[in-house]
Structure formats: C-alpha cells, structure tokens
Amino acid sequence: MDDRDGVIWFDGEMVNWRDAKTHVLTHTLHYGMGVFEGVRAYEAEQGTSIFRLEAHTKRLFNSAKIMNMPMPFTPEQINEAQRAAVRENGLKSAYIRPMVFYGSEGMGLRADNLKAHIVVAAWEWGAYMGEENLKRGIKIATSSFTRHHPNITMTKAKSNGSYMNSMLALQEAISHGCDEALLLDTQGYVSEGSGENFFMVRDGVIYTPELTSALDGITRNTIIRLAHEAGYEVREKCITRDEVYIADEAFFTGTAAEVTPIRELDNRKIGSGSRGPITEILQAKYFDVVHGRSAEHLGWLTTVA
Ligand code: PMP
C-alpha cells in the first residue's frame, strides 16, 4: 500500500503517498488508541460523490470525543480533506480512510504531551467480499470471540484498538472456510460481523440487533430508512443465533461490504441458500442511492469536484 503514486492529506497538507510516514514510536502503534472512518465515493450521475460524508465525519468526531482525543481540525476541514483526497488522486470511485492517531510526542500510558494527528487517504477499492458474493451471498460462522462490551472498549467509537477483536474473529472464520464471522455480545445475542452490521428477514419483517455492542453503522441507518420508505417494518431486538438459522433471509451492511447477502450460517442454509428477495430489493435501492440514480436522497451525496 505504501509504494504508489498519489497524495495523502496529512495534518492539513497534501503529501506524496510515499512520504506519508510516521515514527516507530508513534503512540497509537503501541497502544491502539486512535479513531478512524471508512467512507466511500461513487461514480454517480452528477459526478464522483462521497456518500453520507457528513454522517461519517460526525461519527469520526464522536469517536474522538469518546476516546478523549483532541481534534486539531474542524469537521468542515475534514470534509474538505476527504473531497480533496479523492479529487487530487484522480479517483472516479474510492474508499476513503480518515484516521486520527497520537504521534511520537511521548511514550507510555502516562504520556501527557500527546498530539492528535489526522490523515486522509483514498484509493480504489471494489466490492469488499468480491463482486460475485454480492449476488450469491456469503458463508459465515458464529465466532468463538465475543464482541466488545461498552465498558471494555466502548462500542460507539470506531476505534483502532477494537479491530483486534474483529481481526481475530475474521481470521478464525476464514480458517474455517467461511467468508466472515458473526460475533455475539457478552449476553450471547447476535451483535455484528467483523466490519458489518447484521440484518435478518422473517415473515416479511426485517430485524436487526439493538446498538448496545454493535457499531452505529451508517449503512445500517441508510438501509433502515430505505426499508421504511419501501413499506417494510424494521424491528430492533435481541436476536439469537438459532433465530438466524430459521430466518428467511440475512444480510450484512457496511460502507465496505455495502449490502452483502448471507447464504449460510454455521453450515445451515439461510432460507433458499442464496440472496433473498427483500435483500435483493434493498441492495438495489442502496446501489441506486449511492450512484445518484434515486431522486430522493441526492442530499446524501457530496460531489468531490
Ligand atoms: N460494524 C463494524 C464493526 C464496522 O467496522 C463497520 C464498518 N465501519 C460497520 C459495523 C458498518 O458501519 P458503516 O455502515 O458505517 O460502514
């Protein structure tokens, strides 16, 4: 990732991609205290546009607030940095990664002179789990790793350190021949994937876990809005793994994963064992909205030009 042409926004300036470096004593590298976002820009009807830019920037600032990290820039500056990162790299569509980290001003947990630094990188990134899986659906397994508890890492923040848990769960799932993990919370109820929110459909009603341990996903919020507009009932409730086994449909949502159908959990086929009809409708609506093909939600798109 580091050896390529292009530019990265780094503390207010565009620097060459290869020069966007930090010292090995970077505090966040040692202790994981940092916050970040994952944002996408799409080639939309009105030109390349960032989807729900303000919601992502708001969550980044909220994450920093939760972690008590002082933000050296305003939300407007970070919005502009994201637009510039896409534009100045000449990208038609992009994955955008803003990240806030502590520098090498001090070492040790007690360092009290730390400064928050912000980078915004953007690059091309296609379907997170492959184009084919958007149609066919993925095979997942309940993880042996429990999702975070609010009093352990705080689950409303998208923080660097919390992704250790995601990586452990994902690596385990992949080693068992699956595409993704389904993590349960400390009570044993379904929480989320390693980088996605979870939904299931039963008897025409859409269910998703409450947000006690899962990240407040922007795609989740988008899908709930689109489902309501399409006349579906969406209920937030505690979901057990065996309810998922007997669901008619299930899918994950996320900026990277978009709307990814789930065809199998723990070697049990979900519904027909392929993308379900309601999943297909919501997925199509999602792709229409992010590409600016739907007149209703043009306000969710910010052009980069
Ligand atoms: N949960 C986790 C753990 C995630 O990493 C993500 C991706 N940011 C999501 C859910 C989905 O969030 P969003 O739709 O905002 O990308």
Coordinates of C-alpha atoms in Angstrom, one line a residue, residues 22-268:
T22 CA 5.3 8.3 10.9
H23 CA 7.9 7.3 13.5
V24 CA 8.1 3.8 15.0
L25 CA 7.5 5.3 18.4
T26 CA 4.0 6.6 17.3
H27 CA 1.9 6.2 20.4
T28 CA -1.1 4.7 18.6
L29 CA 1.0 2.0 17.0
H30 CA 1.9 0.8 20.5
Y31 CA -1.4 1.1 22.4
G32 CA -4.1 1.2 19.7
M33 CA -5.8 4.5 20.9
G34 CA -6.9 6.0 17.7
V35 CA -10.1 6.5 15.7
F36 CA -11.0 6.2 12.1
E37 CA -13.6 6.1 9.4
G38 CA -14.3 4.1 6.3
V39 CA -16.1 6.2 3.7
R40 CA -16.9 5.5 0.0
A41 CA -17.1 7.8 -3.0
Y42 CA -19.1 6.5 -6.0
E43 CA -19.1 7.4 -9.7
A44 CA -22.6 9.0 -9.5
E45 CA -24.8 10.6 -12.1
Q46 CA -23.7 14.1 -11.0
G47 CA -20.0 13.2 -10.9
T48 CA -17.9 11.4 -8.3
S49 CA -19.6 11.9 -5.0
I50 CA -19.0 10.9 -1.4
F51 CA -21.8 9.0 0.3
R52 CA -23.1 10.4 3.6
L53 CA -19.9 12.4 4.1
E54 CA -21.3 14.5 7.0
A55 CA -22.5 11.4 8.9
H56 CA -19.1 9.8 8.6
T57 CA -17.3 13.0 9.7
K58 CA -19.7 13.4 12.6
R59 CA -19.0 9.8 13.7
L60 CA -15.3 10.4 13.5
F61 CA -15.6 13.4 15.8
N62 CA -17.9 11.5 18.1
S63 CA -15.4 8.6 18.2
A64 CA -12.6 11.1 19.1
K65 CA -14.8 12.6 21.8
I66 CA -15.5 9.2 23.3
M67 CA -11.8 8.5 23.4
N68 CA -11.0 12.0 24.7
M69 CA -8.7 12.7 21.8
P70 CA -8.5 16.5 21.0
M71 CA -9.3 17.2 17.3
P72 CA -6.9 19.7 15.8
F73 CA -9.2 20.3 12.8
T74 CA -12.9 21.2 12.3
P75 CA -15.4 18.9 10.7
E76 CA -15.6 21.2 7.7
Q77 CA -11.8 20.9 7.2
I78 CA -12.0 17.1 7.4
N79 CA -14.9 17.1 4.9
E80 CA -12.8 19.1 2.5
A81 CA -9.8 16.9 3.1
Q82 CA -11.8 13.9 2.1
R83 CA -13.1 15.6 -1.1
A84 CA -9.5 16.7 -1.9
A85 CA -8.1 13.2 -1.3
V86 CA -10.4 11.7 -3.9
R87 CA -10.1 14.6 -6.4
E88 CA -6.4 15.0 -6.2
N89 CA -5.7 11.3 -6.7
G90 CA -7.9 11.4 -9.8
L91 CA -10.3 8.7 -8.5
K92 CA -13.7 8.1 -10.0
S93 CA -14.7 5.9 -7.1
A94 CA -12.9 5.4 -3.9
Y95 CA -12.6 4.1 -0.4
I96 CA -11.6 6.9 1.9
R97 CA -9.8 6.4 5.2
P98 CA -9.6 9.3 7.6
M99 CA -7.6 8.3 10.8
V100 CA -6.8 10.2 13.9
F101 CA -3.8 9.0 15.9
Y102 CA -1.4 10.1 18.6
G103 CA 2.1 10.8 17.4
S104 CA 5.5 10.1 18.9
E105 CA 5.4 13.1 21.3
G106 CA 5.7 10.7 24.2
M107 CA 5.7 7.1 25.2
G108 CA 4.0 5.1 27.9
L109 CA 0.4 5.1 29.0
R110 CA 1.0 8.2 31.1
A111 CA 2.3 10.4 28.3
D112 CA 0.6 13.7 28.8
N113 CA 2.0 15.7 25.8
L114 CA 0.4 13.7 23.0
K115 CA -1.0 15.4 19.9
A116 CA -3.6 14.1 17.7
H117 CA -2.7 13.9 14.0
I118 CA -5.1 13.2 11.1
V119 CA -4.5 11.6 7.8
V120 CA -7.0 11.1 5.0
A121 CA -6.1 8.5 2.3
A122 CA -8.2 7.5 -0.6
W123 CA -7.8 4.6 -3.1
E124 CA -9.8 2.5 -5.4
W125 CA -11.5 -0.5 -3.7
G126 CA -14.1 -2.7 -5.4
A127 CA -16.6 -5.0 -3.7
Y128 CA -15.2 -5.8 -0.2
M129 CA -16.0 -9.6 -0.4
G130 CA -16.0 -9.9 -4.2
E131 CA -18.5 -8.9 -6.9
E132 CA -19.9 -12.4 -7.0
N133 CA -20.7 -12.6 -3.3
L134 CA -23.0 -9.5 -3.7
K135 CA -25.2 -11.9 -5.7
R136 CA -24.5 -15.3 -4.3
G137 CA -24.2 -14.4 -0.7
I138 CA -21.5 -15.4 1.8
K139 CA -21.0 -18.2 4.2
I140 CA -20.4 -17.2 7.8
A141 CA -19.8 -18.8 11.2
T142 CA -20.6 -17.8 14.7
S143 CA -17.4 -16.6 16.2
S144 CA -15.7 -18.0 19.3
F145 CA -14.7 -14.4 20.0
T146 CA -17.2 -12.2 21.9
R147 CA -17.9 -8.7 20.6
H148 CA -16.8 -5.8 22.8
H149 CA -18.7 -4.6 25.8
P150 CA -19.2 -0.8 26.2
N151 CA -17.2 -0.9 29.4
I152 CA -14.3 -2.6 27.8
T153 CA -13.6 -0.6 24.6
M154 CA -16.8 1.5 24.2
T155 CA -18.7 0.4 21.2
K156 CA -20.0 3.8 19.8
A157 CA -16.4 4.7 18.8
K158 CA -14.9 3.4 15.7
S159 CA -11.5 2.9 17.4
N160 CA -8.3 1.4 16.1
G161 CA -7.8 -1.0 19.0
S162 CA -11.3 -2.5 18.8
Y163 CA -10.3 -4.0 15.5
M164 CA -8.1 -6.6 17.1
N165 CA -11.3 -8.3 18.1
S166 CA -12.5 -8.0 14.5
M167 CA -9.3 -9.5 13.1
L168 CA -9.3 -12.4 15.5
A169 CA -12.9 -13.2 14.6
L170 CA -12.3 -12.8 10.8
Q171 CA -9.1 -14.9 10.8
E172 CA -10.9 -17.7 12.7
A173 CA -13.8 -17.6 10.3
I174 CA -11.6 -17.7 7.2
S175 CA -9.5 -20.5 8.7
H176 CA -12.8 -22.5 9.0
G177 CA -13.6 -21.9 5.3
C178 CA -16.0 -19.1 5.8
D179 CA -16.1 -15.6 4.4
E180 CA -17.0 -13.7 7.6
A181 CA -17.7 -14.1 11.3
L182 CA -20.9 -13.4 13.2
L183 CA -20.0 -12.1 16.6
L184 CA -22.2 -12.5 19.6
D185 CA -22.3 -10.0 22.5
T186 CA -21.5 -10.7 26.1
Q187 CA -25.0 -11.9 26.7
G188 CA -24.8 -14.3 23.8
Y189 CA -27.1 -12.4 21.4
V190 CA -26.1 -11.6 17.8
S191 CA -24.1 -8.4 17.6
E192 CA -22.4 -7.8 14.2
G193 CA -19.8 -9.0 11.7
S194 CA -16.2 -8.1 12.0
G195 CA -16.9 -5.0 10.0
E196 CA -20.6 -5.0 9.2
N197 CA -24.0 -4.7 10.9
F198 CA -26.4 -7.6 10.7
F199 CA -30.0 -7.9 9.5
M200 CA -32.3 -10.8 9.0
V201 CA -35.8 -11.2 7.5
R202 CA -38.5 -13.4 8.8
D203 CA -42.1 -13.5 7.5
G204 CA -41.6 -10.2 5.7
V205 CA -40.4 -8.3 8.8
I206 CA -36.8 -7.0 8.9
Y207 CA -34.9 -7.5 12.2
T208 CA -31.6 -6.0 13.3
P209 CA -29.8 -6.1 16.7
E210 CA -30.1 -3.1 19.0
L211 CA -27.0 -0.9 19.2
T212 CA -25.6 -1.9 22.6
S213 CA -22.5 -3.7 21.3
A214 CA -22.6 -3.1 17.6
L215 CA -21.3 0.0 15.8
D216 CA -23.9 2.5 14.8
G217 CA -23.4 1.8 11.1
I218 CA -24.2 4.5 8.6
T219 CA -25.2 1.8 6.0
R220 CA -27.4 0.3 8.7
N221 CA -29.1 3.6 9.2
T222 CA -29.4 4.0 5.4
I223 CA -31.0 0.6 5.0
I224 CA -33.5 1.2 7.8
R225 CA -34.5 4.4 6.0
L226 CA -34.8 2.7 2.6
A227 CA -36.7 -0.2 4.1
H228 CA -39.2 2.1 5.8
E229 CA -39.7 4.0 2.6
A230 CA -40.3 0.8 0.7
G231 CA -43.1 -0.1 3.3
Y232 CA -41.2 -2.7 5.3
E233 CA -41.4 -3.0 9.1
V234 CA -38.0 -2.9 10.7
R235 CA -37.6 -4.1 14.3
E236 CA -34.6 -3.7 16.5
K237 CA -34.4 -6.5 19.0
C238 CA -32.2 -9.1 20.7
I239 CA -31.6 -11.9 18.1
T240 CA -30.3 -15.4 18.9
R241 CA -28.1 -17.4 16.6
D242 CA -30.8 -20.1 16.2
E243 CA -33.3 -17.4 15.1
V244 CA -30.9 -16.7 12.3
Y245 CA -30.7 -20.4 11.3
I246 CA -34.5 -20.3 10.7
A247 CA -34.7 -16.8 9.1
D248 CA -35.9 -16.4 5.6
E249 CA -33.0 -14.1 4.6
A250 CA -30.0 -12.5 6.2
F251 CA -27.5 -9.8 5.1
F252 CA -24.7 -7.6 6.3
T253 CA -24.4 -3.9 5.8
G254 CA -21.3 -1.7 5.8
T255 CA -19.6 1.0 3.9
A256 CA -17.0 -1.5 2.6
A257 CA -19.4 -4.5 2.4
E258 CA -22.3 -2.4 1.1
V259 CA -25.3 -4.9 1.3
T260 CA -23.9 -8.4 1.3
P261 CA -26.3 -11.3 1.4
I262 CA -25.6 -14.2 3.9
R263 CA -26.4 -17.6 2.4
E264 CA -25.2 -19.8 5.2
L265 CA -24.5 -19.6 9.0
D266 CA -22.8 -22.5 10.8
N267 CA -23.4 -24.8 7.9
R268 CA -27.1 -24.1 7.9

